[in-house]
Short mmCIF file of C-alpha atoms in Angstrom, two decimals:
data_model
loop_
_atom_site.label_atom_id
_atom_site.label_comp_id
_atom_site.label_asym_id
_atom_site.label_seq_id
_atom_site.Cartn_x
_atom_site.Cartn_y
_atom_site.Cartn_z
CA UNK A 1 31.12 -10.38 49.05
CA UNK A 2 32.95 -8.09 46.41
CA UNK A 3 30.79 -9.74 43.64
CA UNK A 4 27.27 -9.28 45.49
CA UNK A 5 28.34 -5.85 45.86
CA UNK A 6 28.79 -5.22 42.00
CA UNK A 7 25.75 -6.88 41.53
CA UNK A 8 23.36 -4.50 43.90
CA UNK A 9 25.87 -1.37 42.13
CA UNK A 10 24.81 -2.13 38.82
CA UNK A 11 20.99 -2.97 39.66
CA UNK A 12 21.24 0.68 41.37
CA UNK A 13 22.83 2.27 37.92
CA UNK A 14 20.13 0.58 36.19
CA UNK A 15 17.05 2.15 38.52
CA UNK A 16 18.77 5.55 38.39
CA UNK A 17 18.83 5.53 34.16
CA UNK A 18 15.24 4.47 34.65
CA UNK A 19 14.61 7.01 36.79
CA UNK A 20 16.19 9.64 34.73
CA UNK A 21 14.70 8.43 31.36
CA UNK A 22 12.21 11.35 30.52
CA UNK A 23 8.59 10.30 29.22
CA UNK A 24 8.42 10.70 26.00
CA UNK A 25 10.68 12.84 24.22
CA UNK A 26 11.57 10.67 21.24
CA UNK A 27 11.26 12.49 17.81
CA UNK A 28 9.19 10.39 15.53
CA UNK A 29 8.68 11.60 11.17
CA UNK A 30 5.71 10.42 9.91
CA UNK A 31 6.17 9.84 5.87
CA UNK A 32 3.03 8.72 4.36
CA UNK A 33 2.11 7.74 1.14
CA UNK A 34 0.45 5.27 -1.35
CA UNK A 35 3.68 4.35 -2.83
CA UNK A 36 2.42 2.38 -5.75
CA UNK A 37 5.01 1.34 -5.66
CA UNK A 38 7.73 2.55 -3.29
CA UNK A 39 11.20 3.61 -4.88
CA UNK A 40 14.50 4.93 -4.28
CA UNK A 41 13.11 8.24 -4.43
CA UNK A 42 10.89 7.75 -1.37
CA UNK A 43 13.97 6.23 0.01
CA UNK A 44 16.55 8.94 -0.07
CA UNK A 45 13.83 11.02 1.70
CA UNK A 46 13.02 8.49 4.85
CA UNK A 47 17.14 7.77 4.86
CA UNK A 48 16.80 11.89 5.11
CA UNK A 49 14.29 11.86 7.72
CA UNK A 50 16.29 8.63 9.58
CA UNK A 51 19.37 10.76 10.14
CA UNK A 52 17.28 13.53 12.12
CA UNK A 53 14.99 11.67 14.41
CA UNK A 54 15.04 9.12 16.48
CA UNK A 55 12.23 6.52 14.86
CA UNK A 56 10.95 7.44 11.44
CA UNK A 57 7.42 5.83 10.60
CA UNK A 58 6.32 4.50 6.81
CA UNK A 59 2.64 4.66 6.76
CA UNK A 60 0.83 3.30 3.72
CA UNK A 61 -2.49 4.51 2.69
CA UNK A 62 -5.05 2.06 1.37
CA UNK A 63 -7.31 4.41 -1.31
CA UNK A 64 -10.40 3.29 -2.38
CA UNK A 65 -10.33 2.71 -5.49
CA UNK A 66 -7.54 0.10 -6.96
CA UNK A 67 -6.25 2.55 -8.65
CA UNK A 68 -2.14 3.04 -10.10
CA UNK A 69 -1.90 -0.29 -10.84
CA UNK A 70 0.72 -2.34 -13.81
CA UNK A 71 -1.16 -3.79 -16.63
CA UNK A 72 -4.49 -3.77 -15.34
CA UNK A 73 -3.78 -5.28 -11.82
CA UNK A 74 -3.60 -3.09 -8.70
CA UNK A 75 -0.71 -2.43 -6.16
CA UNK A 76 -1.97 -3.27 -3.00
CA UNK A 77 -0.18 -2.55 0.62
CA UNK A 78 0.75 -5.26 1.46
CA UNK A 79 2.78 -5.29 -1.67
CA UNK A 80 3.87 -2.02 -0.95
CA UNK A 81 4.92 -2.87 2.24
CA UNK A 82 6.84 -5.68 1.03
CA UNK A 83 8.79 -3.65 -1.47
CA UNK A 84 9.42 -0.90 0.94
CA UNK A 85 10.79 -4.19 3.78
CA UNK A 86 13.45 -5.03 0.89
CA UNK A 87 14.47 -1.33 0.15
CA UNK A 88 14.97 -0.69 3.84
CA UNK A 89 17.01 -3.91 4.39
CA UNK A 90 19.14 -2.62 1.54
CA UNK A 91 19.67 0.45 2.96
CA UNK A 92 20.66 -1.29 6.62
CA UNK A 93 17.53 1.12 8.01
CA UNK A 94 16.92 -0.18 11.78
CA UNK A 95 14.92 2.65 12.97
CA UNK A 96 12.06 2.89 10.07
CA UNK A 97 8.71 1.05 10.70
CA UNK A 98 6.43 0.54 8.08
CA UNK A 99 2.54 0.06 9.21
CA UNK A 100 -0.62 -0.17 6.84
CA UNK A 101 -3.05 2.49 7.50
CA UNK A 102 -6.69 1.29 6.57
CA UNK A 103 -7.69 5.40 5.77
CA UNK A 104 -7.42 6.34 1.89
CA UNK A 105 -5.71 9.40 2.49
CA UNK A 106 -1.62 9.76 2.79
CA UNK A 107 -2.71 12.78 5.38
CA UNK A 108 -5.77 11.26 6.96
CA UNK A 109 -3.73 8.71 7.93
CA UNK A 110 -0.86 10.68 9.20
CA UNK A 111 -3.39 12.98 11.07
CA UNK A 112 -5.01 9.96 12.92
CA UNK A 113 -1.28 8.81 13.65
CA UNK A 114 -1.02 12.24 16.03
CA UNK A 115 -3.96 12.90 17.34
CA UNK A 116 -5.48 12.16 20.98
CA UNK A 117 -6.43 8.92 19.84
CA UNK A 118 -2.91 7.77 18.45
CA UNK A 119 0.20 5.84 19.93
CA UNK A 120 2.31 8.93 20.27
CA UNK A 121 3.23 9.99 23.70
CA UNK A 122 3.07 13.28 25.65
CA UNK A 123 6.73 14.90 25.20
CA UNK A 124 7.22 13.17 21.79
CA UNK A 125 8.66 15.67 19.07
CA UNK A 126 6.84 15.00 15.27
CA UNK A 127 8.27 15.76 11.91
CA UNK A 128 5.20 15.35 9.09
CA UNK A 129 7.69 14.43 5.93
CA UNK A 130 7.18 16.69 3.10
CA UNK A 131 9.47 17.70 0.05
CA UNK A 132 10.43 20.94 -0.74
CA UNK A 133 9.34 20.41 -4.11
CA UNK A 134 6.31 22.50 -5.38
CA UNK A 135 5.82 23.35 -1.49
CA UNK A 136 4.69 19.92 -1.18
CA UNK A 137 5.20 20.52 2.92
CA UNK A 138 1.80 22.93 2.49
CA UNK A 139 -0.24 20.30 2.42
CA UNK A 140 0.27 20.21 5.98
CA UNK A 141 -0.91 23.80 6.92
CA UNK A 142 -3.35 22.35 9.29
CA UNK A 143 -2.07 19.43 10.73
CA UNK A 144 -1.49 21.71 14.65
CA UNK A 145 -5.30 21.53 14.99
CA UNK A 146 -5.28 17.15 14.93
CA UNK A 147 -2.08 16.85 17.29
CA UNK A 148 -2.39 15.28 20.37
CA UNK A 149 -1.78 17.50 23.48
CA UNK A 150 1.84 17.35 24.97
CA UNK A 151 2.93 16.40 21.52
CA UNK A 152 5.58 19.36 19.84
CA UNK A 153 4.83 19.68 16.00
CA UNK A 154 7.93 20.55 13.72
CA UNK A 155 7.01 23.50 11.33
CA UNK A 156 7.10 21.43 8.49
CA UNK A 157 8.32 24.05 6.13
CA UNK A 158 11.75 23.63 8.01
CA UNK A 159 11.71 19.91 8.16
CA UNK A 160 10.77 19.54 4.38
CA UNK A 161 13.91 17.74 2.56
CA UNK A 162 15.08 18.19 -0.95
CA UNK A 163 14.21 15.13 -2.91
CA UNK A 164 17.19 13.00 -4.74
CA UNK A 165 16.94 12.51 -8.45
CA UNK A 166 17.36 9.78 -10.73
CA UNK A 167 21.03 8.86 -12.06
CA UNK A 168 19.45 10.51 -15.45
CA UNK A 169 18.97 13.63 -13.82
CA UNK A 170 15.14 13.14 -14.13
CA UNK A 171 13.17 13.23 -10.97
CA UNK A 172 11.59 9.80 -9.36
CA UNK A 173 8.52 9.32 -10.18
CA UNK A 174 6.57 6.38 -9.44
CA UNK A 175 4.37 6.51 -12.35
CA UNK A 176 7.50 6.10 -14.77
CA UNK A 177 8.52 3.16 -12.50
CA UNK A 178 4.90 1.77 -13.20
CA UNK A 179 5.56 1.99 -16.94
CA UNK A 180 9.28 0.18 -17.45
CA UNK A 181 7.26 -2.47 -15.17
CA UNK A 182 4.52 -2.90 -17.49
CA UNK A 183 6.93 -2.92 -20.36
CA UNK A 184 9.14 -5.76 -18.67
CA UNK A 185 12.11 -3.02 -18.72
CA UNK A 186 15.31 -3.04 -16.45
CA UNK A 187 14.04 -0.56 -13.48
CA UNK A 188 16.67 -1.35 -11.06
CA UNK A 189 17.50 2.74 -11.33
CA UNK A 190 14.22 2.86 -9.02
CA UNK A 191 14.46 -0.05 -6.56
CA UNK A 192 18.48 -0.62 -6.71
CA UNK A 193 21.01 -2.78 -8.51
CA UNK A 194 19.18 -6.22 -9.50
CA UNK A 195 16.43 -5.53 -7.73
CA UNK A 196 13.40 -5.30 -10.76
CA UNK A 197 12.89 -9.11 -10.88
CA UNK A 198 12.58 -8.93 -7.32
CA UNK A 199 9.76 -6.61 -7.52
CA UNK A 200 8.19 -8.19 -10.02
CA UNK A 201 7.79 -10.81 -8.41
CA UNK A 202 6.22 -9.18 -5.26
CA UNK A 203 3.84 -7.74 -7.74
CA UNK A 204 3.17 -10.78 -9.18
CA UNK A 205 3.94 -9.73 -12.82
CA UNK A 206 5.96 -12.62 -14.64
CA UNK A 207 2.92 -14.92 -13.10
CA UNK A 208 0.25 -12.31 -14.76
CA UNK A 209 2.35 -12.85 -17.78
CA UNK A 210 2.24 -16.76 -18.04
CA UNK A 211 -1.37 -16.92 -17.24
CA UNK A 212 -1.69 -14.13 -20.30
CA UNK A 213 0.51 -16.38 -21.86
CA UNK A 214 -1.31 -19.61 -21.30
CA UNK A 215 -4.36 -18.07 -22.04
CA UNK A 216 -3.41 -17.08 -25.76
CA UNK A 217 -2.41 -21.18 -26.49
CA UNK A 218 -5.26 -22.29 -24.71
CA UNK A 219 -7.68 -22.61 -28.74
CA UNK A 220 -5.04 -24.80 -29.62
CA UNK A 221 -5.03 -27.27 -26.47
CA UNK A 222 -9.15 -28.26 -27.24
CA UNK A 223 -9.59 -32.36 -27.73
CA UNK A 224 -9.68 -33.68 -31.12
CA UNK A 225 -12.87 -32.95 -32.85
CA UNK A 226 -13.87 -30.18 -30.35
CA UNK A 227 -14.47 -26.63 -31.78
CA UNK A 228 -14.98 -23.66 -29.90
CA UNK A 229 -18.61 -21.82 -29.97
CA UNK A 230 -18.55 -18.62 -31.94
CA UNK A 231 -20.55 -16.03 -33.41
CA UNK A 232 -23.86 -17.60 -34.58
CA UNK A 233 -23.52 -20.53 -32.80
CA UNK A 234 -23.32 -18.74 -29.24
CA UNK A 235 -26.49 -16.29 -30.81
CA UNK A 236 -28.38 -19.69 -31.58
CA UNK A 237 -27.81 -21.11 -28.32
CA UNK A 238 -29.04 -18.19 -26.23
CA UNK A 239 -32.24 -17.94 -28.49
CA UNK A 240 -33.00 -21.36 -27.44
CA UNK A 241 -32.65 -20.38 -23.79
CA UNK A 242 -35.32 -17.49 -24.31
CA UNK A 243 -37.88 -19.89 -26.01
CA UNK A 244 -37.60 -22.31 -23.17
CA UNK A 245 -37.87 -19.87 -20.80
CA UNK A 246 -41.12 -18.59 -22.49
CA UNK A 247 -42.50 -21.82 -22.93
CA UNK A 248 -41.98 -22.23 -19.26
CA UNK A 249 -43.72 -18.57 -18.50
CA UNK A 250 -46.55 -19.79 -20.38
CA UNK A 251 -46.93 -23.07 -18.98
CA UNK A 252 -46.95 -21.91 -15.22
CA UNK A 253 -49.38 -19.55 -16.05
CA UNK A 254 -51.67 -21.76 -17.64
CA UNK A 255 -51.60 -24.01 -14.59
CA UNK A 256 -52.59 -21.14 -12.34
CA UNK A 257 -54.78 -20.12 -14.08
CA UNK A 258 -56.40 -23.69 -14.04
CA UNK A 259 -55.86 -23.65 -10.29
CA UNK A 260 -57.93 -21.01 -9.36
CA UNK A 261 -60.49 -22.10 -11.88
CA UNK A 262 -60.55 -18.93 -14.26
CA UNK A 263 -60.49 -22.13 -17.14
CA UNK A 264 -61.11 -25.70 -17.58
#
């Protein structure tokens, strides 16, 4: 009887936190970006952003044009997104979510995040993330006009954080990470100890290099007797395509011609 009566206790604590549990009222940051690629830098600010609020949300941008890429070949988001899963597993981050916005714009996309249309909830508290570097949080000056009604804005001149810099004392920046990339140099400084063949590989960069690779041994791989065409030879052969496709021109038109009986 004593155990039945626990039981109905605890089902009534559990209705009552229900109950009491207000709707909304979570505080969400938004921290978009391209991040091509994503780095420790963009790290110490969402770890920044993860201490204040309850949820903090990645979104990556998709521009486009394939542009910011490593040796020719674009970043895309889902290789974004793939860095940014490792970095946050590093960091033991269990309340950051990182989504894939289709819009090209880092703002766009955080704008279409809060407004009527988005997932956010009436009573939920927003922090748009923003450095405090070169008043980078001014770029959202008019993000009150897109925000969902019921939904409390931050000022995001008081939420802006102070970005980390790199052990050198230089700032992160992710077109220097692009570069030691592209130069097959140690980057861990940007995506953590022992961690630049990992994102290489996400990139796909030592398999760009052994199909480069491949490709400058491939003259030497021909069968015996073979030679590659060349210069003249490649001229001769397309001049031999445009006489045949003359001769062709002027054969069809002779037999139309003959057709409609203009000649015999």
């Amino acid at each position: 009887m004593s155990e039945l009566y626990d039981q109905i206790e605890e089902l009534m604590l559990e209705l009552e936190d229900e109950d009491t549990d207000p709707v909304g009222g979570q505080t969400i940051a938004i921290v978009p970006g391209a991040f091509k690629p994503p780095h420790l830098g963009h790290l110490d600010m969402v770890k920044q952003y993860a201490s204040q609020a309850d949820k903090v949300i990645v979104l990556i941008s998709s521009p486009l044009k394939a542009s910011r890429g490593i040796a020719g070949k674009p970043i895309t988001a889902r290789q974004s997104m793939e860095i940014w899963e490792m970095l946050l597993d590093d960091a033991g981050l269990s309340n950051v979510q990182v989504e894939i916005s289709p819009k090209p714009s880092p703002i766009s996309a955080a704008y279409e995040y809060i407004d009527k249309d988005g997932p956010l909830e009436p009573g939920t508290n927003v922090i748009l993330g923003a450095s405090r570097k070169g008043g980078d949080f001014k770029r959202w000056r008019g993000a009150a006009k897109y925000v969902k009604p019921g939904v409390n804005l931050h000022p995001p001149e008081e939420t802006a954080v102070v970005p980390a810099d790199r052990p050198s004392g230089e700032p992160y920046s992710a077109t220097d990470a692009r570069k030691m990339l592209e130069q097959g140099e140690d980057a861990d400084e940007f995506f953590g100890d022992g961690r630049t063949a990992a994102v290489r590989s996400i990139l796909g960069l030592d398999q760009l290099e052994e199909m480069s690779g491949a490709g400058a041994v491939a003259g030497y791989s021909l069968p015996l007797g073979a030679h590659a065409v060349v210069g003249s030879e490649k001229r001769k052969k397309k001049k031999k395509q445009k006489e045949y496709n003359e001769l062709y021109l002027y054969k069809e038109v002779l037999k139309l011609l003959t057709t409609k009986g203009i000649i015999k």
